[in-house]
Amino acid sequence: MSRLLRVLPLGGLGEIGKNMTVVEYDERILVVDAGLMFPTPDQLGIDLVLPDFGYLRERADRIEAFVLTHAHEDHVGALPFVLRDLGVERGIPVYAGRLTAALVRSRLDEHRLKRAIQSVQELRPGERVAVGPMEIELIRMSHSIPDSFAVLISCPLGRVLITGDYKFDQTPIDGHPPDVRRLAELGSEGLLLLCGDSTNADRPGISPSEAIVGPQLERVFAQCKGRVVVTSFASNVHRLQQVLDAAAATDRRVSIVGRSMRKAFNIARTLGYLNAAEGALVPPHEIEDFPPERLVVLSTGSQGEPLSALRRMAHGEHPHVSLRAGDTVVFSATPIPGNERAVNETIDRIYRIGADVITPRDADVHASGHGYAEDLKLMINLTRPRYVMPIHGDYRRLRLHARLAEAVGVPPERIFVTENGRPLELDEQGARLGETVGAGVIFVDGMEVGDIEDVALRDRRMLSADGIFIVVATISGQDGRSVAPPEVLFRGVPFLTSSEDGFVEDLRREVERSLARAAADEVREIDLLQEQLHDDVAAFVYERLRRRPLVLPVVVEV
Amino acid sequence: MSRLLRVLPLGGLGEIGKNMTVVEYDERILVVDAGLMFPTPDQLGIDLVLPDFGYLRERADRIEAFVLTHAHEDHVGALPFVLRDLGVERGIPVYAGRLTAALVRSRLDEHRLKRAIQSVQELRPGERVAVGPMEIELIRMSHSIPDSFAVLISCPLGRVLITGDYKFDQTPIDGHPPDVRRLAELGSEGLLLLCGDSTNADRPGISPSEAIVGPQLERVFAQCKGRVVVTSFASNVHRLQQVLDAAAATDRRVSIVGRSMRKAFNIARTLGYLNAAEGALVPPHEIEDFPPERLVVLSTGSQGEPLSALRRMAHGEHPHVSLRAGDTVVFSATPIPGNERAVNETIDRIYRIGADVITPRDADVHASGHGYAEDLKLMINLTRPRYVMPIHGDYRRLRLHARLAEAVGVPPERIFVTENGRPLELDEQGARLGETVGAGVIFVDGMEVGDIEDVALRDRRMLSADGIFIVVATISGQDGRSVAPPEVLFRGVPFLTSSEDGFVEDLRREVERSLARAAADEVREIDLLQEQLHDDVAAFVYERLRRRPLVLPVVVEV
């Protein structure tokens, strides 16, 4: 007898990032990926944004396993937080490919989650493992990090394929093309549901092979007379390999700078995913003494991150390298949406120095890791799913992906564009969208993880926009009269000292008037007194400055 | 006898926005444009950013006139602030083309600068007027607002051409192509210096004519079955005209929504720059009753502005229109750098509703108002300047513009890439960059205009990132001992109530310890006591929360 199958996206829909999908059969749970997102500028002071995994917290004892498609932050970054929250002592297994497992273990180690490290289990493509009433299998795909897999979930009702991030690269750098044979088999045998990556659903044609980048890098390295700095994602091991190869071909040596770049490089090299001769490398502290025309610097900072090696080089704040006229900086990556400004600032800084910049707009020095429209259509035609649910993308891309599915013949009523927290429910009768569960966001702020109170963010917004006024009134416990002159302090309120000299005195008098009025009205309860002070001060400040800072009255009774 | 000619950019170099150039001959000053910029996200709570016009303030009695190239905010938006600061009673004349004059007068009226309104004088292209020892003349160019002009400044040393924003549109909507004949004349008679717009120096080829947009709009209007909403810049009168024409051709009527759109529409129509039959328009309150297939809504909001009509329509918060499935929204504009996120959010919101979106990536529904590389080369070849100084652009675009000048034969030593505050100085001996003058920014924050203290912005950043702790200690004036329990307040600090229940109590005890220590050490001076409290509290908070909020100790002596 078959039971309900529920596929519930907790993140990655209506947004780019924090991908996480729950697959639930007969009330047993498999979680595919646990990614994070970086905060938007209006999420003031927030460090990281995680999917709201409250649904999992309430059903922790039903979770059979996690499975990870690949090791990018938007697919694995939330895992340490989720595992700590659910309790590492549960020992919930985490299945992943070999490189993913290594990178995730290193991350769990940084989070001091030793018990969780032991739960990470390598799964080879094609190998099958039971997770409760389901069975999972990894199917090799190609993407901008090695060991990227689609996850096939089989249960008595049928099979679900969650593609992870992918493109159909016929000439991948590591020689492992996507397993189209297995995908075609699924199409023949029957696939119930396809949940496919929508990131590039808006791009026509087929995603270019990673292999196009190497010859372009080689051309740039050969033409540049000075140093070349290449910046890319540290995890893009294929790209790092191509930089090494292009450097070798043009008689340049490579120096790796930036903490995350060195770390990823070392892990990938140790596991054999990266092939670098010892003599090919130059330690960072020797960069400035090395002939510029024989050097390539491989650096973090492709997203304009404030503390990245590239940004520090551009501002003359890097211990080993300062950019100068004659250098060429190659951006071998495109900005993640939202990072455009930071990337443009970095580029402009480099131009200001007089160095040159090459971006993917100037030459093919980058290839996306995500399939374009024709890749997405090919995936549907190969796997011939009964139902399609676009995942990984903002609403625009989800809808465009749905249109592609229609274009290759999937009937519209079998295509489901849903949102975070709204599951697709499947049984013998068919498929339909179910009831929405809570699926907001969880913020990481310093050491704390939680559902940040709206009021704290609202306060931060007020503080950041207009600053704060603090008014301290000291009153007698006997008669409620003021016993010391009121103190007025402010922070983040500009211009006050220069152009409003009498303002603070006037405000202090206003506070005294307010206190006298309260005493006359016999307002003695501290709460009421503070409320009155707040309103009087806020009105006075608005009247004089046309600003609405946070006003904080403090009444001290002595 | 010839004297020193100084061309000093106060804004618009190393950035996109707040264009302002000072031209000074024999110590008499002409100011070309006075633009503003919108703040970046890290300029917390700032409303507007103006060029630092301290240089002008110190030399107010030497200013002969302002001249405005066209009526965009990045060229005229700072004018009310500058005129008020310099003193409207000076009656410094402001020269501008007819539409520019009308729009600027309306803006000065909003700022209640009646005296300044009278100083605005219309100048017709070709007409010459003396400004002290100089003479100015407007030369017609084409751009995305009618009446866009280059300014020719003649003085005994030679002629300077400041192009304003321009492209060479051979088929402009208003039938007034750029005056290439006059530009060629300058080339024959001799031009000393060309200061040219660099905005699109990075785009190859020639900037497409505004006329390409009309047929595309018509095609979209004809194909859409429901309502079409077109969003564009209110000031792009040519675009508004083409929307009106395309609507008429497809039997649709037009409704204008958004305050700035209605205002620009009315001014342009009154002055005859816009041709709209009375029957062509539908009042906004009739939109919902009007057959969708016969309606075009022309709206503000192309930059994703939070309070714009489009954004409110998309969130169901507009009094007259709510977007719904079946509607098509045409973005007839590209995002200004920095606005990408807001625009993408708006687009995604519209897709979520189920409405369709057409952007300039999907169809030619927008044409830039700025010349591409070939326009810039044509300008140099027409005017044959001795010296070239790229203006209006970030460093990247300024450098690319310099390369274009080199490509058409200007010797590199006659091309000057400078920065805000660093003048080009010319005399009979030649040209060179002079000493840098102060050229930061001036912020507008509420009612106040000024050189915001760094400390206020730094405080806002701390407040926005980590919130604030306020500690109030009440001590006896006799012995410095605490006479009331310390008060601890905080704002913008998340999670505290939920996960750190004992924290506030612990912090209060820490304050008491600190006070007791101070009393024992006989620290009696309030300043020293506050400093000690600050350090103790900050250390305690960091130890416990790993955050560095603003800590504000208040000591009340009773």
PDB file of N, CA and C in Angstrom, chain B residues 1-60:
ATOM      1  N   MET B   1      46.350  90.334 -22.906  1.00  0.00           N
ATOM      2  CA  MET B   1      47.156  89.412 -22.086  1.00  0.00           C
ATOM      3  C   MET B   1      46.285  88.303 -21.537  1.00  0.00           C
ATOM      4  N   SER B   2      46.730  87.089 -21.639  1.00  0.00           N
ATOM      5  CA  SER B   2      45.869  85.995 -21.179  1.00  0.00           C
ATOM      6  C   SER B   2      46.246  85.573 -19.772  1.00  0.00           C
ATOM      7  N   ARG B   3      45.270  85.109 -19.065  1.00  0.00           N
ATOM      8  CA  ARG B   3      45.476  84.725 -17.672  1.00  0.00           C
ATOM      9  C   ARG B   3      45.152  83.247 -17.506  1.00  0.00           C
ATOM     10  N   LEU B   4      45.177  82.788 -16.246  1.00  0.00           N
ATOM     11  CA  LEU B   4      44.979  81.365 -15.973  1.00  0.00           C
ATOM     12  C   LEU B   4      43.509  80.939 -16.165  1.00  0.00           C
ATOM     13  N   LEU B   5      43.351  79.822 -16.838  1.00  0.00           N
ATOM     14  CA  LEU B   5      42.023  79.196 -16.973  1.00  0.00           C
ATOM     15  C   LEU B   5      42.060  77.914 -16.163  1.00  0.00           C
ATOM     16  N   ARG B   6      41.072  77.764 -15.276  1.00  0.00           N
ATOM     17  CA  ARG B   6      41.078  76.596 -14.410  1.00  0.00           C
ATOM     18  C   ARG B   6      39.747  75.876 -14.593  1.00  0.00           C
ATOM     19  N   VAL B   7      39.814  74.560 -14.848  1.00  0.00           N
ATOM     20  CA  VAL B   7      38.595  73.747 -14.971  1.00  0.00           C
ATOM     21  C   VAL B   7      38.626  72.730 -13.846  1.00  0.00           C
ATOM     22  N   LEU B   8      37.721  72.900 -12.899  1.00  0.00           N
ATOM     23  CA  LEU B   8      37.764  72.144 -11.645  1.00  0.00           C
ATOM     24  C   LEU B   8      36.486  71.320 -11.468  1.00  0.00           C
ATOM     25  N   PRO B   9      36.584  69.999 -11.598  1.00  0.00           N
ATOM     26  CA  PRO B   9      35.390  69.185 -11.351  1.00  0.00           C
ATOM     27  C   PRO B   9      35.157  69.047  -9.837  1.00  0.00           C
ATOM     28  N   LEU B  10      33.971  69.415  -9.373  1.00  0.00           N
ATOM     29  CA  LEU B  10      33.635  69.235  -7.956  1.00  0.00           C
ATOM     30  C   LEU B  10      32.815  67.968  -7.741  1.00  0.00           C
ATOM     31  N   GLY B  11      32.344  67.366  -8.833  1.00  0.00           N
ATOM     32  CA  GLY B  11      31.576  66.132  -8.713  1.00  0.00           C
ATOM     33  C   GLY B  11      31.479  65.447 -10.054  1.00  0.00           C
ATOM     34  N   GLY B  12      31.175  64.148 -10.039  1.00  0.00           N
ATOM     35  CA  GLY B  12      30.955  63.415 -11.281  1.00  0.00           C
ATOM     36  C   GLY B  12      32.159  62.634 -11.758  1.00  0.00           C
ATOM     37  N   LEU B  13      33.307  62.770 -11.079  1.00  0.00           N
ATOM     38  CA  LEU B  13      34.498  62.002 -11.477  1.00  0.00           C
ATOM     39  C   LEU B  13      34.761  60.908 -10.448  1.00  0.00           C
ATOM     40  N   GLY B  14      35.014  59.695 -10.927  1.00  0.00           N
ATOM     41  CA  GLY B  14      35.184  58.567 -10.016  1.00  0.00           C
ATOM     42  C   GLY B  14      33.853  58.112  -9.451  1.00  0.00           C
ATOM     43  N   GLU B  15      32.774  58.487 -10.110  1.00  0.00           N
ATOM     44  CA  GLU B  15      31.432  58.162  -9.623  1.00  0.00           C
ATOM     45  C   GLU B  15      30.447  58.415 -10.754  1.00  0.00           C
ATOM     46  N   ILE B  16      29.231  57.925 -10.572  1.00  0.00           N
ATOM     47  CA  ILE B  16      28.161  58.240 -11.530  1.00  0.00           C
ATOM     48  C   ILE B  16      27.170  59.098 -10.758  1.00  0.00           C
ATOM     49  N   GLY B  17      27.146  60.395 -11.041  1.00  0.00           N
ATOM     50  CA  GLY B  17      26.199  61.263 -10.344  1.00  0.00           C
ATOM     51  C   GLY B  17      26.847  62.543  -9.871  1.00  0.00           C
ATOM     52  N   LYS B  18      26.040  63.423  -9.289  1.00  0.00           N
ATOM     53  CA  LYS B  18      26.398  64.750  -8.735  1.00  0.00           C
ATOM     54  C   LYS B  18      27.444  65.491  -9.576  1.00  0.00           C
ATOM     55  N   ASN B  19      27.095  65.696 -10.843  1.00  0.00           N
ATOM     56  CA  ASN B  19      28.001  66.379 -11.742  1.00  0.00           C
ATOM     57  C   ASN B  19      28.031  67.871 -11.466  1.00  0.00           C
ATOM     58  N   MET B  20      29.230  68.416 -11.420  1.00  0.00           N
ATOM     59  CA  MET B  20      29.402  69.849 -11.167  1.00  0.00           C
ATOM     60  C   MET B  20      30.823  70.221 -11.581  1.00  0.00           C
ATOM     61  N   THR B  21      30.938  71.202 -12.446  1.00  0.00           N
ATOM     62  CA  THR B  21      32.257  71.608 -12.925  1.00  0.00           C
ATOM     63  C   THR B  21      32.394  73.119 -12.820  1.00  0.00           C
ATOM     64  N   VAL B  22      33.500  73.551 -12.242  1.00  0.00           N
ATOM     65  CA  VAL B  22      33.769  74.972 -12.102  1.00  0.00           C
ATOM     66  C   VAL B  22      34.731  75.391 -13.211  1.00  0.00           C
ATOM     67  N   VAL B  23      34.371  76.447 -13.938  1.00  0.00           N
ATOM     68  CA  VAL B  23      35.279  77.004 -14.941  1.00  0.00           C
ATOM     69  C   VAL B  23      35.635  78.421 -14.469  1.00  0.00           C
ATOM     70  N   GLU B  24      36.934  78.679 -14.320  1.00  0.00           N
ATOM     71  CA  GLU B  24      37.399  79.901 -13.688  1.00  0.00           C
ATOM     72  C   GLU B  24      38.404  80.559 -14.616  1.00  0.00           C
ATOM     73  N   TYR B  25      38.093  81.760 -15.008  1.00  0.00           N
ATOM     74  CA  TYR B  25      39.078  82.487 -15.838  1.00  0.00           C
ATOM     75  C   TYR B  25      39.344  83.841 -15.189  1.00  0.00           C
ATOM     76  N   ASP B  26      40.601  84.127 -15.016  1.00  0.00           N
ATOM     77  CA  ASP B  26      40.998  85.398 -14.404  1.00  0.00           C
ATOM     78  C   ASP B  26      40.239  85.614 -13.094  1.00  0.00           C
ATOM     79  N   GLU B  27      40.134  84.522 -12.347  1.00  0.00           N
ATOM     80  CA  GLU B  27      39.519  84.531 -11.026  1.00  0.00           C
ATOM     81  C   GLU B  27      38.012  84.818 -11.015  1.00  0.00           C
ATOM     82  N   ARG B  28      37.388  84.779 -12.172  1.00  0.00           N
ATOM     83  CA  ARG B  28      35.921  84.880 -12.210  1.00  0.00           C
ATOM     84  C   ARG B  28      35.391  83.488 -12.505  1.00  0.00           C
ATOM     85  N   ILE B  29      34.244  83.163 -11.905  1.00  0.00           N
ATOM     86  CA  ILE B  29      33.786  81.774 -11.886  1.00  0.00           C
ATOM     87  C   ILE B  29      32.463  81.564 -12.615  1.00  0.00           C
ATOM     88  N   LEU B  30      32.445  80.524 -13.426  1.00  0.00           N
ATOM     89  CA  LEU B  30      31.206  80.014 -14.013  1.00  0.00           C
ATOM     90  C   LEU B  30      31.033  78.581 -13.510  1.00  0.00           C
ATOM     91  N   VAL B  31      29.826  78.239 -13.066  1.00  0.00           N
ATOM     92  CA  VAL B  31      29.591  76.876 -12.587  1.00  0.00           C
ATOM     93  C   VAL B  31      28.697  76.152 -13.591  1.00  0.00           C
ATOM     94  N   VAL B  32      29.175  75.039 -14.117  1.00  0.00           N
ATOM     95  CA  VAL B  32      28.388  74.262 -15.073  1.00  0.00           C
ATOM     96  C   VAL B  32      27.752  73.087 -14.328  1.00  0.00           C
ATOM     97  N   ASP B  33      26.453  73.114 -14.194  1.00  0.00           N
ATOM     98  CA  ASP B  33      25.651  72.070 -13.540  1.00  0.00           C
ATOM     99  C   ASP B  33      25.872  72.017 -12.016  1.00  0.00           C
ATOM    100  N   ALA B  34      24.893  71.481 -11.327  1.00  0.00           N
ATOM    101  CA  ALA B  34      24.951  71.330  -9.871  1.00  0.00           C
ATOM    102  C   ALA B  34      24.058  70.139  -9.534  1.00  0.00           C
ATOM    103  N   GLY B  35      24.637  68.929  -9.695  1.00  0.00           N
ATOM    104  CA  GLY B  35      23.834  67.705  -9.577  1.00  0.00           C
ATOM    105  C   GLY B  35      23.941  67.057  -8.220  1.00  0.00           C
ATOM    106  N   LEU B  36      23.059  66.099  -7.986  1.00  0.00           N
ATOM    107  CA  LEU B  36      23.109  65.352  -6.729  1.00  0.00           C
ATOM    108  C   LEU B  36      23.219  63.865  -7.011  1.00  0.00           C
ATOM    109  N   MET B  37      23.416  63.126  -5.961  1.00  0.00           N
ATOM    110  CA  MET B  37      23.484  61.661  -6.036  1.00  0.00           C
ATOM    111  C   MET B  37      22.600  61.108  -4.934  1.00  0.00           C
ATOM    112  N   PHE B  38      22.187  59.864  -5.101  1.00  0.00           N
ATOM    113  CA  PHE B  38      21.460  59.219  -4.024  1.00  0.00           C
ATOM    114  C   PHE B  38      22.447  58.419  -3.180  1.00  0.00           C
ATOM    115  N   PRO B  39      22.170  58.290  -1.882  1.00  0.00           N
ATOM    116  CA  PRO B  39      23.161  57.687  -0.992  1.00  0.00           C
ATOM    117  C   PRO B  39      23.348  56.195  -1.257  1.00  0.00           C
ATOM    118  N   THR B  40      24.516  55.679  -0.933  1.00  0.00           N
ATOM    119  CA  THR B  40      24.767  54.242  -0.971  1.00  0.00           C
ATOM    120  C   THR B  40      24.238  53.635   0.331  1.00  0.00           C
ATOM    121  N   PRO B  41      24.054  52.305   0.355  1.00  0.00           N
ATOM    122  CA  PRO B  41      23.467  51.706   1.565  1.00  0.00           C
ATOM    123  C   PRO B  41      24.290  51.962   2.826  1.00  0.00           C
ATOM    124  N   ASP B  42      25.609  52.188   2.698  1.00  0.00           N
ATOM    125  CA  ASP B  42      26.392  52.403   3.919  1.00  0.00           C
ATOM    126  C   ASP B  42      26.338  53.850   4.391  1.00  0.00           C
ATOM    127  N   GLN B  43      25.696  54.727   3.619  1.00  0.00           N
ATOM    128  CA  GLN B  43      25.483  56.098   4.087  1.00  0.00           C
ATOM    129  C   GLN B  43      24.144  56.137   4.804  1.00  0.00           C
ATOM    130  N   LEU B  44      24.159  55.566   6.001  1.00  0.00           N
ATOM    131  CA  LEU B  44      22.925  55.229   6.712  1.00  0.00           C
ATOM    132  C   LEU B  44      22.089  56.466   7.020  1.00  0.00           C
ATOM    133  N   GLY B  45      20.845  56.426   6.612  1.00  0.00           N
ATOM    134  CA  GLY B  45      19.914  57.478   6.992  1.00  0.00           C
ATOM    135  C   GLY B  45      20.099  58.779   6.240  1.00  0.00           C
ATOM    136  N   ILE B  46      21.072  58.828   5.336  1.00  0.00           N
ATOM    137  CA  ILE B  46      21.301  60.037   4.546  1.00  0.00           C
ATOM    138  C   ILE B  46      20.263  60.091   3.431  1.00  0.00           C
ATOM    139  N   ASP B  47      19.729  61.298   3.160  1.00  0.00           N
ATOM    140  CA  ASP B  47      18.691  61.428   2.133  1.00  0.00           C
ATOM    141  C   ASP B  47      19.288  61.703   0.761  1.00  0.00           C
ATOM    142  N   LEU B  48      20.247  62.613   0.700  1.00  0.00           N
ATOM    143  CA  LEU B  48      20.839  63.002  -0.572  1.00  0.00           C
ATOM    144  C   LEU B  48      22.322  63.282  -0.374  1.00  0.00           C
ATOM    145  N   VAL B  49      23.067  63.145  -1.463  1.00  0.00           N
ATOM    146  CA  VAL B  49      24.492  63.456  -1.420  1.00  0.00           C
ATOM    147  C   VAL B  49      24.773  64.558  -2.441  1.00  0.00           C
ATOM    148  N   LEU B  50      25.412  65.624  -1.984  1.00  0.00           N
ATOM    149  CA  LEU B  50      25.718  66.756  -2.860  1.00  0.00           C
ATOM    150  C   LEU B  50      27.227  66.862  -3.041  1.00  0.00           C
ATOM    151  N   PRO B  51      27.660  67.528  -4.116  1.00  0.00           N
ATOM    152  CA  PRO B  51      29.092  67.811  -4.223  1.00  0.00           C
ATOM    153  C   PRO B  51      29.483  68.758  -3.087  1.00  0.00           C
ATOM    154  N   ASP B  52      30.702  68.654  -2.638  1.00  0.00           N
ATOM    155  CA  ASP B  52      31.228  69.594  -1.646  1.00  0.00           C
ATOM    156  C   ASP B  52      31.502  70.917  -2.352  1.00  0.00           C
ATOM    157  N   PHE B  53      30.649  71.911  -2.120  1.00  0.00           N
ATOM    158  CA  PHE B  53      30.824  73.187  -2.818  1.00  0.00           C
ATOM    159  C   PHE B  53      31.490  74.232  -1.919  1.00  0.00           C
ATOM    160  N   GLY B  54      32.290  73.730  -0.959  1.00  0.00           N
ATOM    161  CA  GLY B  54      33.042  74.648  -0.084  1.00  0.00           C
ATOM    162  C   GLY B  54      33.900  75.616  -0.894  1.00  0.00           C
ATOM    163  N   TYR B  55      34.453  75.121  -1.995  1.00  0.00           N
ATOM    164  CA  TYR B  55      35.279  75.970  -2.864  1.00  0.00           C
ATOM    165  C   TYR B  55      34.492  77.188  -3.334  1.00  0.00           C
ATOM    166  N   LEU B  56      33.216  76.973  -3.665  1.00  0.00           N
ATOM    167  CA  LEU B  56      32.373  78.078  -4.135  1.00  0.00           C
ATOM    168  C   LEU B  56      31.972  78.991  -2.979  1.00  0.00           C
ATOM    169  N   ARG B  57      31.697  78.382  -1.822  1.00  0.00           N
ATOM    170  CA  ARG B  57      31.257  79.163  -0.670  1.00  0.00           C
ATOM    171  C   ARG B  57      32.319  80.207  -0.313  1.00  0.00           C
ATOM    172  N   GLU B  58      33.598  79.768  -0.399  1.00  0.00           N
ATOM    173  CA  GLU B  58      34.682  80.678  -0.044  1.00  0.00           C
ATOM    174  C   GLU B  58      34.924  81.747  -1.108  1.00  0.00           C
ATOM    175  N   ARG B  59      34.341  81.571  -2.288  1.00  0.00           N
ATOM    176  CA  ARG B  59      34.577  82.506  -3.389  1.00  0.00           C
ATOM    177  C   ARG B  59      33.261  82.999  -3.976  1.00  0.00           C
ATOM    178  N   ALA B  60      32.254  83.100  -3.107  1.00  0.00           N
ATOM    179  CA  ALA B  60      30.900  83.397  -3.600  1.00  0.00           C
ATOM    180  C   ALA B  60      30.854  84.694  -4.398  1.00  0.00           C
TER     181      ALA B  60
END
